[in-house]
PDB file of C-alpha atoms and ligand atoms in Angstrom:
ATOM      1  CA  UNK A  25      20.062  -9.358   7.790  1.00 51.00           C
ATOM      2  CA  UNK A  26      16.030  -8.341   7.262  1.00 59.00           C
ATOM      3  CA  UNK A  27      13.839 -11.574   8.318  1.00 84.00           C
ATOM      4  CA  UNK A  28      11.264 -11.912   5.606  1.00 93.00           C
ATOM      5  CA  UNK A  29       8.708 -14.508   6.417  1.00 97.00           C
ATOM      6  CA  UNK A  30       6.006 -15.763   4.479  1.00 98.00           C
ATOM      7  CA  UNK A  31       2.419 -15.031   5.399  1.00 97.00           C
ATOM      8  CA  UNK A  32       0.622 -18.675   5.907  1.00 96.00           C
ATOM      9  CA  UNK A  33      -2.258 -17.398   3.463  1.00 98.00           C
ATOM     10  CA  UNK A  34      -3.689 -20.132   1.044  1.00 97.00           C
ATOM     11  CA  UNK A  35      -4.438 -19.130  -2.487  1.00 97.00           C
ATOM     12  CA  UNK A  36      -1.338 -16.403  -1.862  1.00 98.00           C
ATOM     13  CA  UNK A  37       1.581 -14.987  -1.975  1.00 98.00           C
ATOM     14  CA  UNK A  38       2.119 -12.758   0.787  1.00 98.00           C
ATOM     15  CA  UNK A  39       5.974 -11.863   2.644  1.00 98.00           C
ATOM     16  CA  UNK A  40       6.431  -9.126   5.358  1.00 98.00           C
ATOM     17  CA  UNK A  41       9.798  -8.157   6.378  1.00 98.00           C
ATOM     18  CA  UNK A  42       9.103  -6.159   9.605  1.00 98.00           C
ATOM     19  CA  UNK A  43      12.048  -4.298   9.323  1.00 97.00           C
ATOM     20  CA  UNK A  44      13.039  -3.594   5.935  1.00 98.00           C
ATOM     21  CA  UNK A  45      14.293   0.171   6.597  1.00 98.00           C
ATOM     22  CA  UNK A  46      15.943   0.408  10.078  1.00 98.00           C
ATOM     23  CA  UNK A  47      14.458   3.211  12.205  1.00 98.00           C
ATOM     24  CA  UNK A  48      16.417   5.984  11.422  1.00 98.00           C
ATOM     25  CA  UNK A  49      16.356   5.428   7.669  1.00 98.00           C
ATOM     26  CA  UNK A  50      12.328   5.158   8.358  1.00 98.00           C
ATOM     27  CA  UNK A  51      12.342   8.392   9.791  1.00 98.00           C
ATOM     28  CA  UNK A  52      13.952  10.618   7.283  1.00 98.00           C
ATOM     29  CA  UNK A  53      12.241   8.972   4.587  1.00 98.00           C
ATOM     30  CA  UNK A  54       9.286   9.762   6.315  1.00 99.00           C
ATOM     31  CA  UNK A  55      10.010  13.767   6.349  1.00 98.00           C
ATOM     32  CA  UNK A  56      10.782  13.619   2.941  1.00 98.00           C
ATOM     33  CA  UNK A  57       7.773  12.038   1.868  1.00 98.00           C
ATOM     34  CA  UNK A  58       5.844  14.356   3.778  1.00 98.00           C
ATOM     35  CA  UNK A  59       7.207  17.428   2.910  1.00 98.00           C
ATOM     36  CA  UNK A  60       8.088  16.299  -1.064  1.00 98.00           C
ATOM     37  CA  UNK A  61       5.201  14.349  -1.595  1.00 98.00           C
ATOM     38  CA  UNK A  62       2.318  16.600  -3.385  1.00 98.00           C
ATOM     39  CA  UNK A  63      -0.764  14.968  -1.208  1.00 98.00           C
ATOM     40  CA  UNK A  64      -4.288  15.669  -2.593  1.00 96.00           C
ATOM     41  CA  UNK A  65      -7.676  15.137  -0.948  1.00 97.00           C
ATOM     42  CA  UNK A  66      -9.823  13.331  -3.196  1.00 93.00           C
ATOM     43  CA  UNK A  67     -12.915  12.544  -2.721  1.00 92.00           C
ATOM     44  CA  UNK A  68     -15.098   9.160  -3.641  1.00 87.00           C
ATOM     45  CA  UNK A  69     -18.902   9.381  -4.451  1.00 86.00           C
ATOM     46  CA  UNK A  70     -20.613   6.864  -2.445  1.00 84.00           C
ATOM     47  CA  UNK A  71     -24.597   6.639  -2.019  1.00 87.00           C
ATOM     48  CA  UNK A  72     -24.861   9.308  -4.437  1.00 91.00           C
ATOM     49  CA  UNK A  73     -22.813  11.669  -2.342  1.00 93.00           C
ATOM     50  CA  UNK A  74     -19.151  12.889  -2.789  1.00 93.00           C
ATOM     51  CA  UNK A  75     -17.650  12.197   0.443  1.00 93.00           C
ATOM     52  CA  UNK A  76     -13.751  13.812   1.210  1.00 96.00           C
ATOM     53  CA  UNK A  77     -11.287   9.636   1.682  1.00 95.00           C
ATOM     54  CA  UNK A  78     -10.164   9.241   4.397  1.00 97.00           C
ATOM     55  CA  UNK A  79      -7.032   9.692   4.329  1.00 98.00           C
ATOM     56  CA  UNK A  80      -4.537  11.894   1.392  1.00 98.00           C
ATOM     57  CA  UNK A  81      -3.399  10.285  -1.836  1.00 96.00           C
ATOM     58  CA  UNK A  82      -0.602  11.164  -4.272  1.00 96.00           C
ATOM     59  CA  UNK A  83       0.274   9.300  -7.900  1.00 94.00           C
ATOM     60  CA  UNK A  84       3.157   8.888  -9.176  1.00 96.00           C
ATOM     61  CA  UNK A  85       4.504   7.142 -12.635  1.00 95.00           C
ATOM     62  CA  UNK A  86       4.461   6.647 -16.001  1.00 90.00           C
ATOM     63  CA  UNK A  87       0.814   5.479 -16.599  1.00 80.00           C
ATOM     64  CA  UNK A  88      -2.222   6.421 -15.654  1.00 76.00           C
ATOM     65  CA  UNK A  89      -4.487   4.475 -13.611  1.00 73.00           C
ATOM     66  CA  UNK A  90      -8.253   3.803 -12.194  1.00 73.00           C
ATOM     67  CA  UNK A  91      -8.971   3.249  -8.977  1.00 66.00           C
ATOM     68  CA  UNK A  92     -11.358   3.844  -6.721  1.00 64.00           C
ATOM     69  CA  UNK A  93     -12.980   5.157  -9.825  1.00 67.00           C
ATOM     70  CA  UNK A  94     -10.818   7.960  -9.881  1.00 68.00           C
ATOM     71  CA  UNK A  95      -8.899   8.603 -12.958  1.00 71.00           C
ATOM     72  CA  UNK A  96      -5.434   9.376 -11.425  1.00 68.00           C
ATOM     73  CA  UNK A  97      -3.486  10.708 -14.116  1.00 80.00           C
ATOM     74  CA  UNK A  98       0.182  10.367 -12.039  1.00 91.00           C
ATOM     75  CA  UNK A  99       2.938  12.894 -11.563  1.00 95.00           C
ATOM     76  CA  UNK A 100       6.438  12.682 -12.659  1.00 95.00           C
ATOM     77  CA  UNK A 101       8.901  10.538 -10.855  1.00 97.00           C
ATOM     78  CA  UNK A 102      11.027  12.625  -7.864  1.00 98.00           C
ATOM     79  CA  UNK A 103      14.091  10.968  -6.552  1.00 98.00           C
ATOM     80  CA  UNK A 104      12.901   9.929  -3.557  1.00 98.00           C
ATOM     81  CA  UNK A 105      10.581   8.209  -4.700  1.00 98.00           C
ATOM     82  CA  UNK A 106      12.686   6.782  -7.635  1.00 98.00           C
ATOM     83  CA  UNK A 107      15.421   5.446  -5.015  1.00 98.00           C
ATOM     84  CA  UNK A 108      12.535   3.413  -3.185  1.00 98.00           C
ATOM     85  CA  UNK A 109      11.587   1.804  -6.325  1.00 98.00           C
ATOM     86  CA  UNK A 110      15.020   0.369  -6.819  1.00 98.00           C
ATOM     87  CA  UNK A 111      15.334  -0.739  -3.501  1.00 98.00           C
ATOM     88  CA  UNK A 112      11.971  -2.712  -3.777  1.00 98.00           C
ATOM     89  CA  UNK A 113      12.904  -3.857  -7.195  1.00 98.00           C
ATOM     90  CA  UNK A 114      15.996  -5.376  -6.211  1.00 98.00           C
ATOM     91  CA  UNK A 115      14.459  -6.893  -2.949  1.00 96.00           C
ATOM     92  CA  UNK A 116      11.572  -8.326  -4.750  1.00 96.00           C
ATOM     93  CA  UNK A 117      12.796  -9.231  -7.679  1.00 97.00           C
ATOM     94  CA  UNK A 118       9.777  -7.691  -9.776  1.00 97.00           C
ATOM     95  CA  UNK A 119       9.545  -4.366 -11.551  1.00 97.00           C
ATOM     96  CA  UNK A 120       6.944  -1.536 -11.257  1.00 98.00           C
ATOM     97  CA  UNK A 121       6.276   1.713 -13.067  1.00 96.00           C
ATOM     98  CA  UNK A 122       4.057   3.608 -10.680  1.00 96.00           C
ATOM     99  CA  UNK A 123       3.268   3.991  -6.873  1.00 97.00           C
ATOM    100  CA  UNK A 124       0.629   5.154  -5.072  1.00 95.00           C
ATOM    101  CA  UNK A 125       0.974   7.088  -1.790  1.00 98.00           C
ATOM    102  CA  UNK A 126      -1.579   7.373   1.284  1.00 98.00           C
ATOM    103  CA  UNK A 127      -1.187   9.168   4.261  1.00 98.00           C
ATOM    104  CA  UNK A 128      -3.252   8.480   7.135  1.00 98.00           C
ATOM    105  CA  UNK A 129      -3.150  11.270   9.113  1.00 98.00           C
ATOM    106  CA  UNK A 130      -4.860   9.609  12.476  1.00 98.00           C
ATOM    107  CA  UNK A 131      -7.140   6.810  13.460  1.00 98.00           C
ATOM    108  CA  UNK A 132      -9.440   8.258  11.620  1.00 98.00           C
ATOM    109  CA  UNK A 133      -8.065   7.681   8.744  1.00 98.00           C
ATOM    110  CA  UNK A 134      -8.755   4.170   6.921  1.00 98.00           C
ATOM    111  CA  UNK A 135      -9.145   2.087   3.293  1.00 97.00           C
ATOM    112  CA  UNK A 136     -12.140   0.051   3.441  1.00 96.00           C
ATOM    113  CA  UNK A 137     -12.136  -3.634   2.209  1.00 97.00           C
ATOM    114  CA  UNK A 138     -10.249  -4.103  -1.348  1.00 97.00           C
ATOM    115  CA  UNK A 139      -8.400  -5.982  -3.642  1.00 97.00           C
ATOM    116  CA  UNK A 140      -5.650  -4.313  -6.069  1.00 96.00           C
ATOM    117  CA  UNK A 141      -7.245  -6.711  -8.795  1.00 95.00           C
ATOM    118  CA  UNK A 142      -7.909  -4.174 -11.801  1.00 91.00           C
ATOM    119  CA  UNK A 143      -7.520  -4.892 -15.297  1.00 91.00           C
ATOM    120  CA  UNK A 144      -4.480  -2.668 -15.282  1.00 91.00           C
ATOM    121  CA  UNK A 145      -2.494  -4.573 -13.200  1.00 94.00           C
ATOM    122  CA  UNK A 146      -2.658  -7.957 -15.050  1.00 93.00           C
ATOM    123  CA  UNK A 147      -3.751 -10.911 -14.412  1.00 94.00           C
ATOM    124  CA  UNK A 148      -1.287 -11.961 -11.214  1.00 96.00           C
ATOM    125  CA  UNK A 149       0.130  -8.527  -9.982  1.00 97.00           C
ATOM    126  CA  UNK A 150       2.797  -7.944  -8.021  1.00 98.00           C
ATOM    127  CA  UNK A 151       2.490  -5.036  -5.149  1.00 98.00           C
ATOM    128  CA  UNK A 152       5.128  -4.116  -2.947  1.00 98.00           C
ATOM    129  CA  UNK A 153       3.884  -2.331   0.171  1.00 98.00           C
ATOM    130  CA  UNK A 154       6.212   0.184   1.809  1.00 98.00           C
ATOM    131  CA  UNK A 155       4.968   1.761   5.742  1.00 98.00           C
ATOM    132  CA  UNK A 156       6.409   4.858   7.374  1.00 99.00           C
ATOM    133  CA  UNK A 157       5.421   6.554  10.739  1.00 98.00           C
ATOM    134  CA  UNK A 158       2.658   5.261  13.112  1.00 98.00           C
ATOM    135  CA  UNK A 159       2.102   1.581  12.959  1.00 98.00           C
ATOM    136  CA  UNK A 160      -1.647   0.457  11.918  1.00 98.00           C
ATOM    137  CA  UNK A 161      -3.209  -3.185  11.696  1.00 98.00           C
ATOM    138  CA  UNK A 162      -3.516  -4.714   8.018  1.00 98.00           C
ATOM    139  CA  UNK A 163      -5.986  -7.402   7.604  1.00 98.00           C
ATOM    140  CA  UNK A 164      -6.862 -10.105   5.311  1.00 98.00           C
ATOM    141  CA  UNK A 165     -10.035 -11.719   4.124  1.00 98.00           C
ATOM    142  CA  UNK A 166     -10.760 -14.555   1.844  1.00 98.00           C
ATOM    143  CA  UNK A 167     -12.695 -13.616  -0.782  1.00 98.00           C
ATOM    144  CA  UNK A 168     -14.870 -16.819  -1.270  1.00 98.00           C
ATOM    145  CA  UNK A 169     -14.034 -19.432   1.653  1.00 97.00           C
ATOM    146  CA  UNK A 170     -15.908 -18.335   4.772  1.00 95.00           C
ATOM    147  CA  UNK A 171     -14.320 -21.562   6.937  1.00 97.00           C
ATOM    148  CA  UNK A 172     -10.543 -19.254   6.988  1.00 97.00           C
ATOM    149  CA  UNK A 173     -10.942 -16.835   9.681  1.00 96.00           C
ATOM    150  CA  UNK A 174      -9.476 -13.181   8.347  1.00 97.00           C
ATOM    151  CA  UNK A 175      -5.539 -12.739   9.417  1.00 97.00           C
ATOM    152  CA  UNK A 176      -4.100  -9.459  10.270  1.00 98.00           C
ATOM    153  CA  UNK A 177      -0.561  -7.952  10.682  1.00 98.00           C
ATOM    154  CA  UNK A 178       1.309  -4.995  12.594  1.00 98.00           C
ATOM    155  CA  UNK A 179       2.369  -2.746   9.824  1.00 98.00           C
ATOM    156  CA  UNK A 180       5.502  -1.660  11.182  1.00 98.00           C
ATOM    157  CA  UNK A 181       7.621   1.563  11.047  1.00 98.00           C
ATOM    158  CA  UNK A 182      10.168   0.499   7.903  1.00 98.00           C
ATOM    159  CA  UNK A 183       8.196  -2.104   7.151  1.00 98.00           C
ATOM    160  CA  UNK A 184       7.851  -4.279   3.457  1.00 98.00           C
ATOM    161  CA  UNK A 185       4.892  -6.068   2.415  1.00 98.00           C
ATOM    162  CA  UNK A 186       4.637  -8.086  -0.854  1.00 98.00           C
ATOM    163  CA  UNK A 187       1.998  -9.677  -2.235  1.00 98.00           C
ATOM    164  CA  UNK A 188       1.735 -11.659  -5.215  1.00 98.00           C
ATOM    165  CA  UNK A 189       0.829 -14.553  -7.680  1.00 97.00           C
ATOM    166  CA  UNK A 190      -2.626 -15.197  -6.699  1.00 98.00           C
ATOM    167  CA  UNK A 191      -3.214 -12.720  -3.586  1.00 98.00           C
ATOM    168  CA  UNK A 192      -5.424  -9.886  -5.097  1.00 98.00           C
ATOM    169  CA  UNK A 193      -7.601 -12.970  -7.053  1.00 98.00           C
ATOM    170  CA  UNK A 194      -8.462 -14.459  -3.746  1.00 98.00           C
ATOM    171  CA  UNK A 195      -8.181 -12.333  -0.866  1.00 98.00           C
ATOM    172  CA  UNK A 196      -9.675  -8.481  -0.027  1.00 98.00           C
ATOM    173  CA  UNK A 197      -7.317  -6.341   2.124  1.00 98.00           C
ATOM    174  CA  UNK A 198      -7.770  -3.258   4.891  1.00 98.00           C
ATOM    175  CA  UNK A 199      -7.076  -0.743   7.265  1.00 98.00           C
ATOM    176  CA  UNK A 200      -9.035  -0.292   9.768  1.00 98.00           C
ATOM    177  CA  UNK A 201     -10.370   2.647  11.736  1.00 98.00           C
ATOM    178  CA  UNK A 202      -8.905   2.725  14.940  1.00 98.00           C
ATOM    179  CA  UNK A 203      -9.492   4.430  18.437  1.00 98.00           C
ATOM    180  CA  UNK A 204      -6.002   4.343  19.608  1.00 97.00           C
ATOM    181  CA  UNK A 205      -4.159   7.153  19.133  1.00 97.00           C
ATOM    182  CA  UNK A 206      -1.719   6.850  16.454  1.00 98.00           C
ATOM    183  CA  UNK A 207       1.086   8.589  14.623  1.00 98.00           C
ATOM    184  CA  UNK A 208       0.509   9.536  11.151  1.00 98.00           C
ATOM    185  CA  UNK A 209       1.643   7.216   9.038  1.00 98.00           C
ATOM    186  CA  UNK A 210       2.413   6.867   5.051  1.00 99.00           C
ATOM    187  CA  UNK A 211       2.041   3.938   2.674  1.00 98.00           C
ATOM    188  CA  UNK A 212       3.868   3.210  -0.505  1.00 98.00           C
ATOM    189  CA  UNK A 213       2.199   1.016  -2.857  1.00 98.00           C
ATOM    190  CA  UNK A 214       4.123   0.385  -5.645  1.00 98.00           C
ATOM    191  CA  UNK A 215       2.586  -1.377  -9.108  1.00 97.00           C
ATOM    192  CA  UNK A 216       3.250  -2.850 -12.718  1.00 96.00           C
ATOM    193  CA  UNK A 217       0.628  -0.733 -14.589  1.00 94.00           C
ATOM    194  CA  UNK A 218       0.485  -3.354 -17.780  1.00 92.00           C
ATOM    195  CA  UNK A 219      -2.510  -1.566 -19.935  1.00 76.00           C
TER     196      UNK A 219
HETATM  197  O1  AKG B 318      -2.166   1.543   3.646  1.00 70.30           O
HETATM  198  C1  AKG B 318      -2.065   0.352   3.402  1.00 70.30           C
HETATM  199  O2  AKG B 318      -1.321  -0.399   4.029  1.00 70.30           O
HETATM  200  C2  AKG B 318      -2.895  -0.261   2.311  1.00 70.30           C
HETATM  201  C3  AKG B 318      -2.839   0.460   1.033  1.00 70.30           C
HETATM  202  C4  AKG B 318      -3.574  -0.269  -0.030  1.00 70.30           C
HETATM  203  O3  AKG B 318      -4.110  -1.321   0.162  1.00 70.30           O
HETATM  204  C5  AKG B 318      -3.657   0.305  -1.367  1.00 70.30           C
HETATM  205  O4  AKG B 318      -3.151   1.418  -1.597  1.00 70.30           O
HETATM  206  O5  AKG B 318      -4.221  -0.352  -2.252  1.00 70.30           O
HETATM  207 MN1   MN B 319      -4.652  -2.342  -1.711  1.00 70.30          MN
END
């Protein structure tokens, strides 16, 4: 049986189940991903500059979507990716209708401080957070309340994270840069896109 605890965030909702895929399941979903997935380089304009992210993207789904302020108009479902989403569906108990892909590629790669708290996504959204390949450090910080110290996790290999009700209103969210050397790794966020 998975062990899913819950995160001890206020103002959230936030459950990681370590080991949602078992390692060799992890693995070949990872080669799929990476050779099916159609990963694109975007870049982000940022003190007047457009700078390559760090790290690939891919969109996929049945809306399109903002973020980042980039206008990601998403590709078509492809099995793989629609046999995740029922898997997550039916472990979360919530539906979505588009997911976005990052690959980090090394240490290098990174997402700087967020929340997934667009319009788009409704007022309380639910995001279920899939991890494949090299494990990287996830943190938390509150958005308002400077006396909680920011928490972070061990995004595993096979690993589920979902947060919900009240997460993106109160808390940002990150991947650090790291030094370490790490295996690349691939993230699965999956979303409700409501607008
Ligand atoms: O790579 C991750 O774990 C975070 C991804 C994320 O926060 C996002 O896509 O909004
Ligand atoms: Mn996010």
């Amino acid at each position: 049986m998975p062990q899913r605890t819950r995160l001890n965030l206020p103002d959230a909702v936030v459950y990681f189940d370590p080991q949602f895929f078992s390692k060799e399941e992890g693995d070949l979903y990872f080669d799929r991903l990476m050779k099916e997935i159609n990963w694109q380089q975007e870049s982000i304009k940022m003190f007047g500059k457009q700078l390559p992210m760090p790290r690939l993207t891919a969109w996929y789904g049945d809306k399109s979507y903002t973020y980042s302020g980039l206008h990601n108009k998403p590709q078509p479902w492809l099995p793989v990716l629609q046999k995740l989403k029922q898997k997550i569906e039916q472990a979360s108990g919530h539906k979505y209708n588009s997911v976005l892909l990052n690959l980090y590629r090394t240490g290098q790669d990174s997402m700087g401080w967020h929340a997934d708290d667009e319009a788009e996504l409704g007022q309380e959204p639910a995001i279920a957070s899939l991890n494949f390949g090299g494990e990287r450090k996830f943190s938390f910080k509150h958005k308002t309340r400077k006396d909680l110290k920011p928490q972070s996790i061990n995004l595993t290999h096979g690993s589920l994270l979902l947060m919900q009700g009240p997460t993106q209103h109160h808390w940002l969210h990150h991947v650090p840069k790291t030094t370490r050397t790490v295996e690349p790794r691939i993230n699965l966020t999956f979303r409700k896109v409501v607008t």
